[in-house]
Short mmCIF file of C-alpha atoms and ligand atoms in Angstrom, two decimals:
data_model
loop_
_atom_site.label_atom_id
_atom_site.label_comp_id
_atom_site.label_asym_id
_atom_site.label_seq_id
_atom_site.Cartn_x
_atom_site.Cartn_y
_atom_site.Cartn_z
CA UNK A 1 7.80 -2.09 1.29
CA UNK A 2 8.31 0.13 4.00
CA UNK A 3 7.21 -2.38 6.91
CA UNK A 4 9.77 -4.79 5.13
CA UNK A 5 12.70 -2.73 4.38
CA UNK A 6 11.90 -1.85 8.42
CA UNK A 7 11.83 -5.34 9.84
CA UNK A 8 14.92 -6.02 7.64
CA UNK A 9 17.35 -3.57 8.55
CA UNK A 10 15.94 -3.92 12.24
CA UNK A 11 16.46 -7.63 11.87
CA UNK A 12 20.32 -6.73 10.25
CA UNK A 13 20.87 -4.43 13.35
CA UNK A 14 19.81 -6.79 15.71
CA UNK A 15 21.22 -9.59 14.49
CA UNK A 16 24.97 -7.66 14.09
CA UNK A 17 24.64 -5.95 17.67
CA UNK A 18 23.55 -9.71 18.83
CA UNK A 19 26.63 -11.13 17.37
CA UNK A 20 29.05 -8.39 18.95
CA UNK A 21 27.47 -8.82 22.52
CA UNK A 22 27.84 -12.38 22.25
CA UNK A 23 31.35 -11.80 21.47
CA UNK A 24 31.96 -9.37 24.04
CA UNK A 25 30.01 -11.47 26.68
CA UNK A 26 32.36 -14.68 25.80
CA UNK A 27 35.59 -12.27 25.58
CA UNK A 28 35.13 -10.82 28.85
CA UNK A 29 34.29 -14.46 30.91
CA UNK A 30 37.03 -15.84 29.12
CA UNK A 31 39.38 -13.13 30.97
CA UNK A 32 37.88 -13.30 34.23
CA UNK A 33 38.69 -17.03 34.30
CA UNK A 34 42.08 -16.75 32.43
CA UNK A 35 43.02 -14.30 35.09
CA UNK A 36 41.92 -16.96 38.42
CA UNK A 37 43.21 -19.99 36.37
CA UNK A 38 46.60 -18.80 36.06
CA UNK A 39 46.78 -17.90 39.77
CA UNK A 40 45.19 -21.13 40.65
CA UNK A 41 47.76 -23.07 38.70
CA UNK A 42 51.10 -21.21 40.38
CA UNK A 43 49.79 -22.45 43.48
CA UNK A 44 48.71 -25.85 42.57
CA UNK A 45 52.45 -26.05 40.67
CA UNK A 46 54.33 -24.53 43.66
CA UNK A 47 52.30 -26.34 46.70
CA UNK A 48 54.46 -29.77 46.41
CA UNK A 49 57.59 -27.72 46.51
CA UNK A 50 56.25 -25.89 49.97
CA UNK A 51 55.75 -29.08 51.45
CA UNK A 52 58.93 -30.19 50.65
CA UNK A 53 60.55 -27.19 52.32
CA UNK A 54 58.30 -27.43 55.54
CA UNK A 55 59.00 -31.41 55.79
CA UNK A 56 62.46 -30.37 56.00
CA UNK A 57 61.42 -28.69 58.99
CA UNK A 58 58.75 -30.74 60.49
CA UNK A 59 57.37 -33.87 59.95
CA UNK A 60 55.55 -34.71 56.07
CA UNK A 61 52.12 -34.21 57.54
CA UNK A 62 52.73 -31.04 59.65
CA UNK A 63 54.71 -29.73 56.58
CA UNK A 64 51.89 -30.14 54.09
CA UNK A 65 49.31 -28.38 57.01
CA UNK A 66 51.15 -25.48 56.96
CA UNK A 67 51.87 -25.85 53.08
CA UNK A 68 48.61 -25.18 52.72
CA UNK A 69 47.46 -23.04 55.50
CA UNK A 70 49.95 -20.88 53.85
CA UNK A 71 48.51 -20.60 50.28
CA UNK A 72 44.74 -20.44 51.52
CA UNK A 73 43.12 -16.90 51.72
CA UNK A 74 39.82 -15.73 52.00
CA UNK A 75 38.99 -16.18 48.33
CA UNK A 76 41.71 -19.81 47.52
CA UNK A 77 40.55 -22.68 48.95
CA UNK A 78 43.39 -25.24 48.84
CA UNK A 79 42.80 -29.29 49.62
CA UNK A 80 44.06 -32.43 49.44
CA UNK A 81 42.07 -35.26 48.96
CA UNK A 82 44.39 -37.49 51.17
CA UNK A 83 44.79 -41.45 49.75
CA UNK A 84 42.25 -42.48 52.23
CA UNK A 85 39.69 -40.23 51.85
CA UNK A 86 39.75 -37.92 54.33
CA UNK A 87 40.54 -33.79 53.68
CA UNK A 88 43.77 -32.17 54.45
CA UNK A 89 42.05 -28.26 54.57
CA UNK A 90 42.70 -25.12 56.56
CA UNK A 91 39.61 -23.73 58.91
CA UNK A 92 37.30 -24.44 56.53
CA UNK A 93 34.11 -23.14 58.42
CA UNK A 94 31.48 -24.73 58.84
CA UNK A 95 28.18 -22.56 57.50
CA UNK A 96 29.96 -22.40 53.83
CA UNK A 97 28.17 -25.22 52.41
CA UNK A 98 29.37 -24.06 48.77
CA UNK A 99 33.07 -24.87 49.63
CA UNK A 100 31.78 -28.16 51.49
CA UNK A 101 29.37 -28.94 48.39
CA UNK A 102 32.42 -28.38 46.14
CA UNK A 103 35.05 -30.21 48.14
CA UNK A 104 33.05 -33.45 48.32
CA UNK A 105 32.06 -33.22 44.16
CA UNK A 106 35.98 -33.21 43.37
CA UNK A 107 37.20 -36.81 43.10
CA UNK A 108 39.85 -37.28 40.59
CA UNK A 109 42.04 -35.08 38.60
CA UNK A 110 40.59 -32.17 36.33
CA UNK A 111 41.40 -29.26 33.75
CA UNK A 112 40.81 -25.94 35.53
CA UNK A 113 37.00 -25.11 34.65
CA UNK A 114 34.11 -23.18 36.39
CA UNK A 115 31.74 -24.77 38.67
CA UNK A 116 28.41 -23.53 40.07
CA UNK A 117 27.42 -24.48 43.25
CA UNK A 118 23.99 -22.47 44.28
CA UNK A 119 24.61 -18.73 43.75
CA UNK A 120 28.40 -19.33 43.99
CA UNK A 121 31.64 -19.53 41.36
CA UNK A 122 34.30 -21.43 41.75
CA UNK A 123 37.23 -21.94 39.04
CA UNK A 124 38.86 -25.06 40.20
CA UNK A 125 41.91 -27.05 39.09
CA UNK A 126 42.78 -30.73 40.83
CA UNK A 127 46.20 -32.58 40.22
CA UNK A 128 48.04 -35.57 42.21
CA UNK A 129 50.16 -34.17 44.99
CA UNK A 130 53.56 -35.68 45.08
CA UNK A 131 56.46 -34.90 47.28
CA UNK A 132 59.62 -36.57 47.68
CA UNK A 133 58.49 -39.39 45.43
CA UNK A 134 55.66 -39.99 47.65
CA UNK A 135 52.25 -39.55 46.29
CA UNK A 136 49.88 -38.14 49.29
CA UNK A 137 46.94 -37.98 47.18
CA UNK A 138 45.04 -35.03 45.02
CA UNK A 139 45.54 -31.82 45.55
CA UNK A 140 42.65 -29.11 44.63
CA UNK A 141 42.90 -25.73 44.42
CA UNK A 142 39.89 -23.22 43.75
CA UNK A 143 39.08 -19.61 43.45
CA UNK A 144 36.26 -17.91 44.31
CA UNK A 145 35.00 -16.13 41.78
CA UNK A 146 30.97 -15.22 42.86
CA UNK A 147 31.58 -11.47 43.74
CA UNK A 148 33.41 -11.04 40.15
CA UNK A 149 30.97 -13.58 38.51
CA UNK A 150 27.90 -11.57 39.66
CA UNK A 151 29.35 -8.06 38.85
CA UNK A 152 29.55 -9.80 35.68
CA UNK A 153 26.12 -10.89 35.18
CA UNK A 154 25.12 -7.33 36.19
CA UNK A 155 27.26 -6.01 33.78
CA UNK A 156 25.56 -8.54 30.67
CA UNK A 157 22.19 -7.62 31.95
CA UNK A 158 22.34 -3.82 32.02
CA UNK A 159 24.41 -4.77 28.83
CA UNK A 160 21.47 -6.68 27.33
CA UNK A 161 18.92 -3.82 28.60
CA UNK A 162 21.15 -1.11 26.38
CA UNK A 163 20.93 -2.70 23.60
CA UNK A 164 17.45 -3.29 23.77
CA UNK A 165 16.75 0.14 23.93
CA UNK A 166 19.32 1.04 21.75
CA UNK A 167 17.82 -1.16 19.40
CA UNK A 168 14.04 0.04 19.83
CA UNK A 169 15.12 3.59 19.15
CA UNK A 170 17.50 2.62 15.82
CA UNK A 171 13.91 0.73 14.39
CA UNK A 172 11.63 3.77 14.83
CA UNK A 173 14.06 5.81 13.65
CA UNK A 174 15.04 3.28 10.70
CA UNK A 175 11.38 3.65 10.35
CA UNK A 176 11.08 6.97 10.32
CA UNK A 177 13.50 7.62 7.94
CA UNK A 178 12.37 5.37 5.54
CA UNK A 179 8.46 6.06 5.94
CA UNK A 180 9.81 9.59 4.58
CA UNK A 181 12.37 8.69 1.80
CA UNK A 182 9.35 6.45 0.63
CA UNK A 183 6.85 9.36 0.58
CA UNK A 184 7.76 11.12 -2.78
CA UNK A 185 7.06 7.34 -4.02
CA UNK A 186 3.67 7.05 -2.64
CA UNK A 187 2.91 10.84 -4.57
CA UNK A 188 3.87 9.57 -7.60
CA UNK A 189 1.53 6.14 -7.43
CA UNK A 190 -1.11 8.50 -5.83
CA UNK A 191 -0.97 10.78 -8.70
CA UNK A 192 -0.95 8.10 -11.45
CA UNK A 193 -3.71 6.12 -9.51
CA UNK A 194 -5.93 9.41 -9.63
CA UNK A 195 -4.68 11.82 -12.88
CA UNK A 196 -7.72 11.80 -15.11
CA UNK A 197 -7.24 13.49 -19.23
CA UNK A 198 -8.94 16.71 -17.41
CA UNK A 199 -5.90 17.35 -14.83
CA UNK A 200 -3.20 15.75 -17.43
CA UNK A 201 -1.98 19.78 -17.92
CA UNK A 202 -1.68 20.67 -14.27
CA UNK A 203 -0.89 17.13 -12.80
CA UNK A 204 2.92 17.59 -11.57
CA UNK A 205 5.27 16.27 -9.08
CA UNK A 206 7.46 19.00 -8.50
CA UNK A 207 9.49 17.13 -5.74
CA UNK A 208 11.98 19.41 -4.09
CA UNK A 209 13.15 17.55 -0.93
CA UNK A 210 13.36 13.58 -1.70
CA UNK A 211 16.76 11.55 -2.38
CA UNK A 212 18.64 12.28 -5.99
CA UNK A 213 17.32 8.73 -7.77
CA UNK A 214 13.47 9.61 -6.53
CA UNK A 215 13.88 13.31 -7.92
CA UNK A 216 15.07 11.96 -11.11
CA UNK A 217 12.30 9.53 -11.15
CA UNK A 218 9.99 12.45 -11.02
CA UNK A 219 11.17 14.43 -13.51
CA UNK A 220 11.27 11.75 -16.00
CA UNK A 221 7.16 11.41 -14.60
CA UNK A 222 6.54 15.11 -15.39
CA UNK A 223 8.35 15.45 -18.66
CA UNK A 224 6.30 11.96 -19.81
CA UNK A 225 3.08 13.92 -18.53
CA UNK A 226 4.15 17.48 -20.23
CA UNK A 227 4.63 15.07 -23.68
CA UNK A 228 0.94 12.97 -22.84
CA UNK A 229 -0.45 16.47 -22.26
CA UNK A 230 0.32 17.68 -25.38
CA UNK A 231 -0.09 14.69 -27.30
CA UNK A 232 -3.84 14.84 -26.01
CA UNK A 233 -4.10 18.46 -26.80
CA UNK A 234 -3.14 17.82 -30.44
CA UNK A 235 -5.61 14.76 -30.44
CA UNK A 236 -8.50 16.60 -29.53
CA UNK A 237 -7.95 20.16 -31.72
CA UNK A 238 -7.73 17.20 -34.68
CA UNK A 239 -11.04 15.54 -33.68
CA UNK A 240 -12.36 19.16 -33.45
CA UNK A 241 -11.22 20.37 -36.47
CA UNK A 242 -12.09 17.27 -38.79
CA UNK A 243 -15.66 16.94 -37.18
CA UNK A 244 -15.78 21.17 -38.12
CA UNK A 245 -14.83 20.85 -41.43
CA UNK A 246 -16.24 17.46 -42.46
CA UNK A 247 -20.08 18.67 -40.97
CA UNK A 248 -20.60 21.53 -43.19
CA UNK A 249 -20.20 19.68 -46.49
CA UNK A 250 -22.53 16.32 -45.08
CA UNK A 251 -24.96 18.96 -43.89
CA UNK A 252 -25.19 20.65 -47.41
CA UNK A 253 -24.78 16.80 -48.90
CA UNK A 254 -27.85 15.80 -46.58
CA UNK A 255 -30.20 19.01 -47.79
CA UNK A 256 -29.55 18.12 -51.26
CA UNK A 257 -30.88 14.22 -50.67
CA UNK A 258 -33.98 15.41 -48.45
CA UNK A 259 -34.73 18.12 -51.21
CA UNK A 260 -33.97 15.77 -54.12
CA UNK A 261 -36.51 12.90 -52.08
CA UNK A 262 -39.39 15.53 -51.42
CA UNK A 263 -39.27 17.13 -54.87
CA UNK A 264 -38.57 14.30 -57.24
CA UNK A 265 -41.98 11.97 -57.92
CA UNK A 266 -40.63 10.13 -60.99
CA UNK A 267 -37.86 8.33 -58.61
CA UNK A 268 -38.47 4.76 -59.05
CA UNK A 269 -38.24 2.63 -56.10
CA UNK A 270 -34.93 1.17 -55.71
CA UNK A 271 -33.87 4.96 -56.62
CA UNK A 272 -35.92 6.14 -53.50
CA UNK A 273 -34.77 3.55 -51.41
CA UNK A 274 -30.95 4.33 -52.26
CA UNK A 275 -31.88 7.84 -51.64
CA UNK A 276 -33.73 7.32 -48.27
CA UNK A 277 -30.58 4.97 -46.93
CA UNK A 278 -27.80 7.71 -47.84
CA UNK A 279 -29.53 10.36 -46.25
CA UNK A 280 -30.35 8.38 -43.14
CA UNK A 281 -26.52 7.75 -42.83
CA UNK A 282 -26.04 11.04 -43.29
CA UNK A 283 -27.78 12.52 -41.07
CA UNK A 284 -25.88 9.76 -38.40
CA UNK A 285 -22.75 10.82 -39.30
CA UNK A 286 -23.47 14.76 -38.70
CA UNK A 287 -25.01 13.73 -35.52
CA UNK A 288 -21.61 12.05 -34.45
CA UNK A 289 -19.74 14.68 -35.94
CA UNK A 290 -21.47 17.23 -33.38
CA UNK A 291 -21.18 15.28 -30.85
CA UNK A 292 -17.65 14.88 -31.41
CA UNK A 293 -17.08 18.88 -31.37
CA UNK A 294 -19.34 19.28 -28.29
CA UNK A 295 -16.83 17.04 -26.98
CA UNK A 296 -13.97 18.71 -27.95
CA UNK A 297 -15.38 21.82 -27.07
CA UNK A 298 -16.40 20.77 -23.68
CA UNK A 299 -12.74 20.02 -23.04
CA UNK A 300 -11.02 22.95 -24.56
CA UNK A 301 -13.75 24.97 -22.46
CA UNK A 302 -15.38 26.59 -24.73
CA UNK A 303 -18.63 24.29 -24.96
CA UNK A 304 -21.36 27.53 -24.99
CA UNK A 305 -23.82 26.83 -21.80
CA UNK A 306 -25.98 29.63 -21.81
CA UNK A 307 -28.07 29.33 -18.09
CA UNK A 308 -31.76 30.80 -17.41
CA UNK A 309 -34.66 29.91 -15.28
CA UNK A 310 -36.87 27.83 -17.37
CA UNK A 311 -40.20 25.99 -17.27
CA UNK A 312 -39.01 22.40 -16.91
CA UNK A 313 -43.14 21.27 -17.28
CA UNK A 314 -42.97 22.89 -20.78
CA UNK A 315 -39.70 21.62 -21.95
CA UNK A 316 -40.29 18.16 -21.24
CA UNK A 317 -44.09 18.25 -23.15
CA UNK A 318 -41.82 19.54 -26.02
CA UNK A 319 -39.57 17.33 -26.21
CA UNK A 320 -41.76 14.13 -25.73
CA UNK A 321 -43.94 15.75 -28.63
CA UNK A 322 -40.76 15.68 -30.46
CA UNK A 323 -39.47 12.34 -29.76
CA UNK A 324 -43.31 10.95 -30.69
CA UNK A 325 -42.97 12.62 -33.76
CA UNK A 326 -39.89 11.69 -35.20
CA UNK A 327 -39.02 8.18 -33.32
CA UNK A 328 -43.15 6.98 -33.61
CA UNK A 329 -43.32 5.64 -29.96
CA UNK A 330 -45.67 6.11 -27.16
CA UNK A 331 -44.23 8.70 -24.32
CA UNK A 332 -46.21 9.13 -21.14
CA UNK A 333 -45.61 12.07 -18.71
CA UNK A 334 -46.08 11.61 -15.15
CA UNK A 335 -45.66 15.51 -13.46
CA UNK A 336 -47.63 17.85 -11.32
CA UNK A 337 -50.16 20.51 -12.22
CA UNK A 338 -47.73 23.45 -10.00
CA UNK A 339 -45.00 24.69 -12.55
CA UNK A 340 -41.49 23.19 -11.70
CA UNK A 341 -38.83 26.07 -12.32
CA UNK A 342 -34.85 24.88 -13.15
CA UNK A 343 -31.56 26.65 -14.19
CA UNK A 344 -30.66 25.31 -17.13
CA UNK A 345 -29.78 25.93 -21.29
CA UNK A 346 -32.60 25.23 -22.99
CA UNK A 347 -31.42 24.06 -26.13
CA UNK A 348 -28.69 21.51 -23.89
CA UNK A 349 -31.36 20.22 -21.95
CA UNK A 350 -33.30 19.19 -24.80
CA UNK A 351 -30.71 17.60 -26.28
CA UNK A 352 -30.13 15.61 -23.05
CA UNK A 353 -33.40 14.33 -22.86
CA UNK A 354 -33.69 13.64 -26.92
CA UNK A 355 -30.62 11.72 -26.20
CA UNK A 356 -31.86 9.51 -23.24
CA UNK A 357 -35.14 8.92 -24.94
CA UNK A 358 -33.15 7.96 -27.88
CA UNK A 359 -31.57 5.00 -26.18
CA UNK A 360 -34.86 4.05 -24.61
CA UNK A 361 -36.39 3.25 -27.62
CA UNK A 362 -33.45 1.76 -29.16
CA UNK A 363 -32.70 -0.16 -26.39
CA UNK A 364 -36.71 -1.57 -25.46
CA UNK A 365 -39.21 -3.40 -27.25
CA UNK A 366 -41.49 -1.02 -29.56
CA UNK A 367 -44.62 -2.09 -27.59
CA UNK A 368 -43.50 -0.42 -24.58
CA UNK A 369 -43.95 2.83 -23.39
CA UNK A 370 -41.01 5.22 -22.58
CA UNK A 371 -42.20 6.74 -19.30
CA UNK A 372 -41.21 10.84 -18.27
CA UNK A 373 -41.42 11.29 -14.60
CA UNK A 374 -41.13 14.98 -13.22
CA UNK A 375 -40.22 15.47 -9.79
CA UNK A 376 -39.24 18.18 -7.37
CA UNK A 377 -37.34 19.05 -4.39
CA UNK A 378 -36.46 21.77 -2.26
CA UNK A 379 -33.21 22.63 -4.26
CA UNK A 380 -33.55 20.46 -7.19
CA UNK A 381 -35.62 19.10 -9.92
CA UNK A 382 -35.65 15.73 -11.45
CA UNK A 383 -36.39 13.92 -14.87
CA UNK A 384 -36.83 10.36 -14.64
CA UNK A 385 -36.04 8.89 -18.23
CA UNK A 386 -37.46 5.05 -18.06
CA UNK A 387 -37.70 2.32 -20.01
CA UNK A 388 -38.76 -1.30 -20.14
CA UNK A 389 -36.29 -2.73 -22.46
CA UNK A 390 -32.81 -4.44 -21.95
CA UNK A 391 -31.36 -3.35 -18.81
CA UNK A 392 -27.93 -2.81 -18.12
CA UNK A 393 -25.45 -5.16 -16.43
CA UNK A 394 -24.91 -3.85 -12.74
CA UNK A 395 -20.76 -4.36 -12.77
CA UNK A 396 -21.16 -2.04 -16.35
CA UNK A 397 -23.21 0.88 -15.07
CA UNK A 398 -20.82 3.51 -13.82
CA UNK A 399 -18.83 2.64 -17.44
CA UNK A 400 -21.84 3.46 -19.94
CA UNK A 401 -21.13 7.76 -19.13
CA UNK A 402 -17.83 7.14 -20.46
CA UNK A 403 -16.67 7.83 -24.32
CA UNK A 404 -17.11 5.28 -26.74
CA UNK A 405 -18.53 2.76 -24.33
CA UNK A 406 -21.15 0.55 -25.59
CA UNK A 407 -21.88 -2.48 -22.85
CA UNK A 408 -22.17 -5.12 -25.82
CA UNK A 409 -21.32 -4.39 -28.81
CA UNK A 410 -23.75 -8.03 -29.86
CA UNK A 411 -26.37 -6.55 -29.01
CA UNK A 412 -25.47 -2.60 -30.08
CA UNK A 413 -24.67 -3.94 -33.71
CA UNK A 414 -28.28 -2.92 -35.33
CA UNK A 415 -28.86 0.01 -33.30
CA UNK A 416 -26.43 2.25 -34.51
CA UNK A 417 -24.41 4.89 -32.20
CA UNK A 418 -20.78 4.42 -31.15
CA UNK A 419 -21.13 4.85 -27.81
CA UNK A 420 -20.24 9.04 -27.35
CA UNK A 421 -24.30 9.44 -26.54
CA UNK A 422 -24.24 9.13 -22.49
CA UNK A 423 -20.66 10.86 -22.27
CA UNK A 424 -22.15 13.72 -23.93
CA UNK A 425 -25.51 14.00 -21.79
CA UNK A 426 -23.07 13.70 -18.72
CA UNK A 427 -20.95 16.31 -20.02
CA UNK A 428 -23.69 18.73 -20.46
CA UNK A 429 -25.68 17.71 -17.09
CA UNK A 430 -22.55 18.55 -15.65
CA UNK A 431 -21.90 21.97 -17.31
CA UNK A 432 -25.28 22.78 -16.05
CA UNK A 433 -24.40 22.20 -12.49
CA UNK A 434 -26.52 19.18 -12.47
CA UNK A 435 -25.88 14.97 -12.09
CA UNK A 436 -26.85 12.14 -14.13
CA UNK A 437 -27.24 8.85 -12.69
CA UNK A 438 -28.61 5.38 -13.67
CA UNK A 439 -30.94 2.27 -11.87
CA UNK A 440 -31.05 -0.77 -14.51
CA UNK A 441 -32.06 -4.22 -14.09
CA UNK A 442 -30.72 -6.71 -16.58
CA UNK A 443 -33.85 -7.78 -18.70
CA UNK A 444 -36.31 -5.21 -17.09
CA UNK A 445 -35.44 -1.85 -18.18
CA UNK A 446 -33.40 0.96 -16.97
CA UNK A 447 -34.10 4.45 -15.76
CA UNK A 448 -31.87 7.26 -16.23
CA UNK A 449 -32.00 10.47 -13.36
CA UNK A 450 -31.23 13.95 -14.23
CA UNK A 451 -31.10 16.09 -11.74
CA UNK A 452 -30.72 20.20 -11.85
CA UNK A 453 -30.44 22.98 -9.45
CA UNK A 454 -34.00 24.28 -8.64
CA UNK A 455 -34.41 28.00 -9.96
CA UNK A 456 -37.48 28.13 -7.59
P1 LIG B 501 -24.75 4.35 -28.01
O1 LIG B 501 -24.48 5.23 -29.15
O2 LIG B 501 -24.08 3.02 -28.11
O3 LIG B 501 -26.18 4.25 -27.64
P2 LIG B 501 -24.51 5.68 -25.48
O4 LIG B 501 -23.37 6.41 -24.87
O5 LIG B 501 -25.75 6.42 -25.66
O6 LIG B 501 -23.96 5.07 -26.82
O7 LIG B 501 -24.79 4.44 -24.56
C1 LIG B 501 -23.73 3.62 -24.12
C2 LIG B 501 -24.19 2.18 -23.93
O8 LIG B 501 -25.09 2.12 -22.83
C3 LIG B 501 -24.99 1.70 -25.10
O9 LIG B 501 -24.15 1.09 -26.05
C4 LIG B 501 -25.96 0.70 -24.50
O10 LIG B 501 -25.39 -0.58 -24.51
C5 LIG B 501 -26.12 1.18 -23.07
N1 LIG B 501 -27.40 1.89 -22.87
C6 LIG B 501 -27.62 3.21 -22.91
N2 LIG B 501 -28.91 3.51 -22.65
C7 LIG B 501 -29.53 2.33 -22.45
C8 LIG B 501 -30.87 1.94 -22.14
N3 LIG B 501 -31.85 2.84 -21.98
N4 LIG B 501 -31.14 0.61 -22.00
C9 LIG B 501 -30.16 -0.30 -22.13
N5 LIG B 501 -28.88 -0.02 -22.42
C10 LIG B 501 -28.57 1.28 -22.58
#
């Protein structure tokens, strides 16, 4: 917009300032030859009448001589092309081939107009001669006009050279200006093209010093983001509250079913099954309810983090004695004998790792191992999470961290989840100063890298 709003105004300029200098170019020849055309025509209208007078004197032929030795000056050339060809002229000399050129080109009678001859100007007018009734043959009068004519050109060309300048400084100034009347513009796309739901409640224009229309603009921008900011606010205290208040009562709901399934031995089968399949969902539903308030708590601030050095070695044999436990699948460890130390909330990190090994085996074939890799570096340690199952699709990786996004929602249908798992690990990897990234081929399995900051 800017380079066209440039090139168009320059254009508009130069087209305008073009069409003036024209005008003034043709205005100003057209007065330099009025001014020698009228002169030339007094003379070529009064000649015949001075040869009259002088043949009264002397004979026709001496009469028209000094006719026109007396209307020829340096700059007026005055000739007659006599009947029979030959030139009636006054001390013409002989080196000005211009006036020589131009005295054999005239042949016949002509409208006063400009001729060129080499580097010379010449406004000429030609007319028959006729005195006493007698017609002696054409008479030509011309004007030289170089010296004028080439002050002239000067004058176009230093003209020309003005405006070119004049014209160069008007388009970067043009551009200038507009580059900045554009900038508050470019802000606002820059701050819509970057403003995230964590910077909706400080994201502002505040434009002091941009045109009246542009201000406005941004005002209407920052009252719309004041509204989305609270509108977002509200959202999330709902989510939080509902997923508070509707937890406690599944929780109680879900103790009552495990209780009633572990106590009662006269439930018949269909009984147990019904029994087994409401507390399964139940236990679903708290675990999306919780994840929903970590969420919201995460983004009100007040998710709890609580940091220490810890035994990452230890943690991870827990948890992949958990996960065999409860989700019956094979887990092998790959780590070192030396101890690796992290910073990091136990109870979080857990839950990171339960998560991550949740979607391994719900997203790999049962006969295949989940594999634990420990690793360590000089500032950091890392958790390798791997699996041989689906894969993930690469243009869909850096979406799968981000809420409710499940890559296929064919092949999610029977395992459950809504997609909040991932956003939540990230969430807490990220409150722990750590990063969680992903490597997945499609059909070959996918591992998932947690990194932490070393406590070492
Ligand atoms: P969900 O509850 O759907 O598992 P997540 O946030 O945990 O939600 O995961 C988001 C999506 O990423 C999942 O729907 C799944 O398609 C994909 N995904 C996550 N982990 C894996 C994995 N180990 N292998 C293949 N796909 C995975």
């Amino acid at each position: 917009m800017q380079v066209r709003l440039t090139i168009g105004i320059t254009a508009a300029f130069a087209v305008g300032v073009g069409t003036i200098a024209m005008w003034t170019t043709w205005q100003m020849q057209q007065i330099l030859i009025d001014g020698n055309k009228q002169n030339i025509e007094q003379i070529a209208e009064r000649l015949p009448g001075d040869v009259e007078v002088y043949s009264e004197m002397y004979s026709l032929e001496i009469g028209l001589q000094k006719a026109i030795a007396n209307r020829t000056t340096g700059k007026t050339l005055v000739w007659v092309k006599r009947n029979d060809g030959a030139n009636s002229v006054k001390n013409l000399v002989p080196s000005d081939k211009a006036a020589i050129t131009l005295m054999s080109l005239m042949r016949s009678p002509l409208s006063t107009r400009v001729y060129e001859i080499g580097d010379r100007y010449f406004v000429v007018c030609g007319k028959f001669l006729q005195v006493k009734g007698q017609r002696l043959g054409l008479l030509f009068v011309a004007q030289d006009i170089s010296y004028e004519q080439q002050m002239f050109s000067s004058l176009v060309r230093n003209l020309g050279i003005v405006s070119l300048i004049a014209l160069i400084i008007i388009t970067i100034a043009i551009a200038i200006y507009i580059k900045k009347s554009l900038q508050p513009l470019r802000r606002i796309s820059q701050l819509a093209e970057t403003i995230s739901v964590n910077d909706l409640s400080q994201a502002r224009l505040h434009l002091h010093r941009a045109p009246t229309e542009v201000k406005e603009l941004a005002r209407t921008c920052d009252m719309m983001l004041d509204r989305l900011s609270e509108a977002w606010e509200q959202q999330r205290q709902f989510v939080g509250n509902v997923s508070h208040e509707l937890r406690t009562p599944l929780t109680i709901v879900q103790g009552y079913l495990q209780s009633v399934l572990k106590r009662e031995t006269n439930l018949t089968p269909p009984q147990r099954e019904a029994l087994e399949t409401a507390a399964m969902e139940a236990e679903s539903t708290i675990r999306l309810l919780q994840d929903l308030l970590d969420l919201a708590r995460a983004d009100a601030g007040y998710l709890h983090i609580q940091i220490e050095p810890l035994v990452l070695n230890d943690l991870v044999i827990e948890v992949a004695a958990m996960a065999m436990q409860y989700r019956s699948r094979i887990i092998t460890l790959e780590t070192s004998h030396e101890q690796i130390l992290v910073k990091a909330d136990h109870s979080r990190l857990k839950q990171v790792l339960l998560n991550l090994i949740d979607n391994a085996v719900k997203y790999s074939d049962p006969h295949f191992a989940i594999a634990l890799v420990l690793e360590s570096k000089a500032e950091s340690a890392i958790i390798h999470v791997c699996d041989r199952g689906l894969g993930i699709p690469l243009q869909q990786q850096h979406l799968i961290f981000e809420r409710f996004y499940r890559v296929d929602e064919v092949r999610n249908r029977s395992t459950g989840g809504c997609g909040l798992g991932l956003s939540i690990v990230k969430t807490l990897v990220d409150s722990m100063g750590g990063s969680v990234t992903v490597r997945s081929t499609l059909g070959e399995g996918s591992t998932f890298t947690v990194t932490l900051p070393s406590a070492a």
